[in-house]
Tab-separated table of C-alpha atoms in Angstrom:
chain	number	residue	atom	x	y	z
B	1	MET	CA	-3.927	30.905	6.171
B	2	ASP	CA	-0.295	29.527	7.698
B	3	THR	CA	1.239	27.370	4.826
B	4	ARG	CA	3.662	26.121	6.640
B	5	GLY	CA	0.831	24.239	8.960
B	6	ILE	CA	-0.716	23.022	5.542
B	7	ASN	CA	2.748	21.677	4.460
B	8	ARG	CA	3.537	19.617	7.556
B	9	ASN	CA	0.168	18.379	7.543
B	10	ALA	CA	0.440	17.541	3.853
B	11	MET	CA	3.084	15.847	4.482
B	12	ALA	CA	1.769	13.755	7.410
B	13	ILE	CA	-0.560	12.772	5.067
B	14	CYS	CA	1.955	11.481	2.147
B	15	LEU	CA	3.764	9.219	5.010
B	16	LEU	CA	0.273	7.406	5.210
B	17	ALA	CA	0.564	6.319	1.480
B	18	ILE	CA	4.106	4.746	1.537
B	19	GLY	CA	4.260	1.791	0.833
B	20	PHE	CA	0.727	0.539	0.824
B	21	PHE	CA	-2.339	0.913	-1.644
B	22	THR	CA	-4.975	1.371	1.394
B	23	SER	CA	-7.538	2.379	-0.652
B	24	THR	CA	-11.841	1.340	-0.893
B	25	LEU	CA	-10.204	-2.126	-1.040
B	26	ALA	CA	-9.568	-1.863	2.371
B	27	ASN	CA	-13.843	-2.062	3.106
B	28	SER	CA	-13.930	-4.953	0.680
B	29	ALA	CA	-13.660	-8.632	1.726
B	30	VAL	CA	-10.839	-10.865	0.142
B	31	TYR	CA	-11.729	-14.362	-1.455
B	32	LYS	CA	-9.960	-16.827	-2.839
B	33	CYS	CA	-11.298	-19.145	-5.736
B	34	ILE	CA	-9.642	-22.122	-7.856
B	35	ASP	CA	-9.804	-21.621	-11.259
B	36	GLU	CA	-10.296	-23.871	-14.442
B	37	ASN	CA	-6.341	-24.456	-14.358
B	38	ASN	CA	-6.540	-25.554	-10.383
B	39	LYS	CA	-4.994	-22.543	-9.461
B	40	PRO	CA	-6.330	-20.155	-7.046
B	41	THR	CA	-7.356	-16.660	-7.952
B	42	PHE	CA	-8.370	-13.815	-5.500
B	43	SER	CA	-10.859	-10.583	-5.635
B	44	ASP	CA	-12.420	-8.465	-3.385
B	45	ARG	CA	-16.107	-10.390	-4.541
B	46	PRO	CA	-17.043	-14.143	-4.490
B	47	CYS	CA	-15.166	-15.038	-7.799
B	48	ALA	CA	-17.340	-18.050	-7.752
B	49	ASP	CA	-19.412	-20.453	-5.842
B	50	ASP	CA	-17.139	-22.358	-3.637
B	51	ALA	CA	-15.247	-18.736	-2.938
B	52	VAL	CA	-13.489	-18.598	0.523
B	53	ARG	CA	-13.055	-15.380	2.418
B	54	ILE	CA	-10.021	-15.241	3.453
B	55	ASP	CA	-9.345	-11.677	5.137
B	56	LYS	CA	-8.979	-13.225	8.656
B	57	LEU	CA	-5.340	-15.016	8.440
B	58	ILE	CA	-2.559	-13.700	6.139
B	59	PRO	CA	-2.568	-16.239	4.111
B	60	GLU	CA	-0.653	-16.457	0.141
B	61	ILE	CA	2.129	-13.995	1.230
B	62	GLU	CA	4.042	-17.152	2.423
B	63	GLY	CA	4.659	-20.636	1.001
B	64	LEU	CA	4.669	-19.863	-2.513
B	65	GLU	CA	6.412	-20.934	-5.299
B	66	ARG	CA	6.342	-18.226	-7.576
B	67	LEU	CA	4.740	-14.466	-7.856
B	68	THR	CA	2.198	-14.105	-9.926
B	69	LYS	CA	-0.756	-11.416	-10.825
B	70	GLU	CA	-3.074	-12.966	-8.789
B	71	ASN	CA	-1.125	-13.214	-5.600
B	72	VAL	CA	0.221	-9.945	-5.578
B	73	LYS	CA	-3.047	-8.438	-6.096
B	74	ALA	CA	-4.391	-10.696	-3.096
B	75	ALA	CA	-1.269	-9.545	-1.563
B	76	PHE	CA	-2.277	-6.142	-1.478
B	77	LEU	CA	-5.992	-6.468	-0.605
B	78	LEU	CA	-5.255	-8.074	2.809
B	79	LEU	CA	-2.377	-5.314	3.195
B	80	ALA	CA	-5.042	-2.193	2.566
B	81	LYS	CA	-7.393	-4.023	5.113
B	82	TYR	CA	-4.667	-4.254	7.655
B	83	GLN	CA	-3.766	-0.292	6.620
B	84	LYS	CA	-7.237	0.448	7.816
B	85	ASN	CA	-7.331	-0.891	10.941
B	86	SER	CA	-3.852	0.468	11.773
B	87	ASP	CA	-2.681	-3.269	12.400
B	88	ILE	CA	1.221	-2.442	12.339
B	89	SER	CA	1.962	-5.950	13.289
B	90	LYS	CA	0.489	-7.798	10.576
B	91	ILE	CA	1.566	-4.522	8.224
B	92	ARG	CA	4.986	-5.633	9.056
B	93	ASN	CA	4.602	-9.146	7.729
B	94	PHE	CA	4.929	-7.767	3.933
B	95	LEU	CA	8.111	-5.389	4.272
B	96	HIS	CA	11.332	-7.216	4.217
B	97	VAL	CA	13.498	-5.846	7.278
B	98	ASP	CA	15.589	-3.816	4.991
B	99	ALA	CA	13.148	-2.150	2.809
B	100	LYS	CA	13.673	1.542	1.638
B	101	LEU	CA	11.004	3.923	1.516
B	102	SER	CA	10.871	7.476	0.015
B	103	ILE	CA	8.752	10.039	-0.786
B	104	ASP	CA	9.788	13.217	-3.336
B	105	LEU	CA	7.866	15.988	-1.912
B	106	PRO	CA	8.567	19.551	-3.451
B	107	GLU	CA	11.292	21.213	-1.858
B	108	GLU	CA	9.049	23.721	0.609
B	109	MET	CA	7.717	20.565	1.886
B	110	GLY	CA	11.456	19.083	2.822
B	111	GLY	CA	12.424	17.630	-0.644
B	112	LEU	CA	13.034	13.982	-0.773
B	113	GLN	CA	12.276	11.989	2.305
B	114	THR	CA	13.625	8.407	3.063
B	115	TYR	CA	12.267	6.113	5.716
B	116	SER	CA	13.571	2.798	7.408
B	117	VAL	CA	10.597	0.091	7.931
B	118	GLU	CA	10.793	1.094	11.811
B	119	GLU	CA	10.378	4.836	10.996
B	120	TYR	CA	7.851	4.472	8.531
B	121	LEU	CA	6.184	2.338	10.629
B	122	ARG	CA	6.532	4.528	13.513
B	123	SER	CA	4.706	7.404	11.355
B	124	ALA	CA	1.820	5.809	10.137
B	125	LYS	CA	0.806	4.497	13.867
B	126	GLY	CA	0.915	8.346	14.957
B	127	ASN	CA	-0.170	9.913	12.148
B	128	LYS	CA	-2.870	6.987	11.253
B	129	ASN	CA	-6.429	8.430	12.214
B	130	LYS	CA	-4.809	12.430	12.878
B	131	ASN	CA	-6.240	13.898	9.612
B	132	ASN	CA	-9.326	11.737	8.852
B	133	VAL	CA	-7.784	10.814	5.246
B	134	SER	CA	-9.708	9.126	2.917
B	135	TYR	CA	-7.997	7.456	0.014
B	136	ASP	CA	-8.377	6.236	-3.824
B	137	VAL	CA	-5.995	4.072	-5.212
B	138	GLU	CA	-5.608	3.184	-9.152
B	139	ILE	CA	-3.370	0.151	-9.498
B	140	THR	CA	-2.005	0.961	-13.080
B	141	ALA	CA	0.485	-2.277	-13.530
B	142	ILE	CA	1.547	-5.484	-11.993
B	143	ASP	CA	4.777	-6.501	-13.711
B	144	ILE	CA	6.201	-10.293	-12.844
B	145	LYS	CA	9.861	-10.248	-13.633
B	146	ASN	CA	12.622	-13.286	-13.639
B	147	ASP	CA	10.474	-16.151	-14.097
B	148	GLY	CA	8.216	-14.967	-10.774
B	149	TYR	CA	10.574	-14.154	-8.350
B	150	SER	CA	9.838	-10.295	-8.421
B	151	ALA	CA	7.531	-7.939	-9.346
B	152	ARG	CA	6.844	-4.334	-9.575
B	153	VAL	CA	3.613	-2.894	-8.787
B	154	GLU	CA	2.540	0.833	-9.996
B	155	ALA	CA	-0.545	2.890	-8.597
B	156	ASN	CA	-1.666	6.573	-8.626
B	157	ILE	CA	-3.209	7.410	-5.035
B	158	ILE	CA	-5.343	10.447	-4.516
B	159	GLN	CA	-5.697	11.155	-0.638
B	160	VAL	CA	-8.025	13.691	1.112
B	161	GLY	CA	-7.531	14.589	4.319
B	162	LYS	CA	-8.419	17.469	6.459
B	163	VAL	CA	-5.764	20.347	7.546
B	164	GLU	CA	-6.262	23.692	9.677
B	165	GLY	CA	-10.294	23.089	8.950
B	166	GLN	CA	-9.958	22.819	5.078
B	167	ARG	CA	-9.906	19.647	2.767
B	168	LEU	CA	-6.601	19.355	1.116
B	169	GLN	CA	-6.481	16.943	-1.882
B	170	LEU	CA	-3.135	15.123	-2.579
B	171	ILE	CA	-2.044	12.981	-5.623
B	172	THR	CA	0.686	10.435	-5.582
B	173	SER	CA	2.324	7.996	-7.847
B	174	GLU	CA	3.887	5.174	-6.351
B	175	VAL	CA	6.168	2.262	-7.139
B	176	ASP	CA	6.853	-0.749	-4.944
B	177	GLU	CA	9.294	-3.494	-5.754
B	178	ILE	CA	8.869	-7.070	-4.541
B	179	LYS	CA	10.560	-10.043	-4.091
B	180	LEU	CA	9.944	-13.764	-3.340
B	181	ILE	CA	12.174	-14.129	-0.768
B	182	GLY	CA	12.306	-18.117	0.277
B	183	LYS	CA	9.209	-18.607	-0.654
B	184	SER	CA	7.695	-15.340	0.981
B	185	LEU	CA	6.355	-11.945	-0.441
B	186	ARG	CA	8.162	-9.108	0.826
B	187	ILE	CA	7.870	-5.472	-0.214
B	188	THR	CA	11.627	-4.571	-0.329
B	189	LYS	CA	11.538	-0.799	-1.997
B	190	VAL	CA	8.884	1.590	-2.653
B	191	THR	CA	9.144	5.129	-4.151
B	192	ALA	CA	6.438	7.639	-4.353
B	193	LYS	CA	6.256	11.215	-5.603
B	194	LEU	CA	3.562	13.902	-4.953
B	195	ASN	CA	2.259	14.984	-8.375
B	196	ASP	CA	-0.039	17.965	-7.026
B	197	MET	CA	-1.699	19.308	-3.784
B	198	LYS	CA	-4.734	21.414	-3.495
B	199	LEU	CA	-7.299	22.771	-1.531
B	200	LEU	CA	-10.894	21.808	-2.247
């Protein structure tokens, strides 16, 4: 088997993960509820009898006073839905225009790769369904900083795609940095690292 072909295709699969926690969450609706303290909460399941389904709009990333674990999670649930549908114009709304995206690959796959927002979006659009990629994402931490003006999200991502007729599994760790700019949630930096790659 030509391992150079596998490396090229694996890199294309990795590109799909950068900046977006696309996962089984993408198959879920997003619901908004008001908790006992009169604050909004978000879930991929109806969280109360009065839950409102909000996945048809891009709510809760604009007009925010502070970042919270709840609105950051809600933003990523919505982002996963837009990524699944390759809705590049909506995905763009989540990224700061000067966001830096990078993935640390093994040397034989080109080493550290960095992308501007436009470069990433072109790659995501071109590669979206090429390798029939499936995702499983575990968000391991959401850390709110600076009184709600910035956040850090960490996740482990398991991707499976077809390469030269065989199934390839990639395990990537990712850290996203988020800022509240004006009153808008924006991803400003993404750092990903490919930790493992194997044929299934």
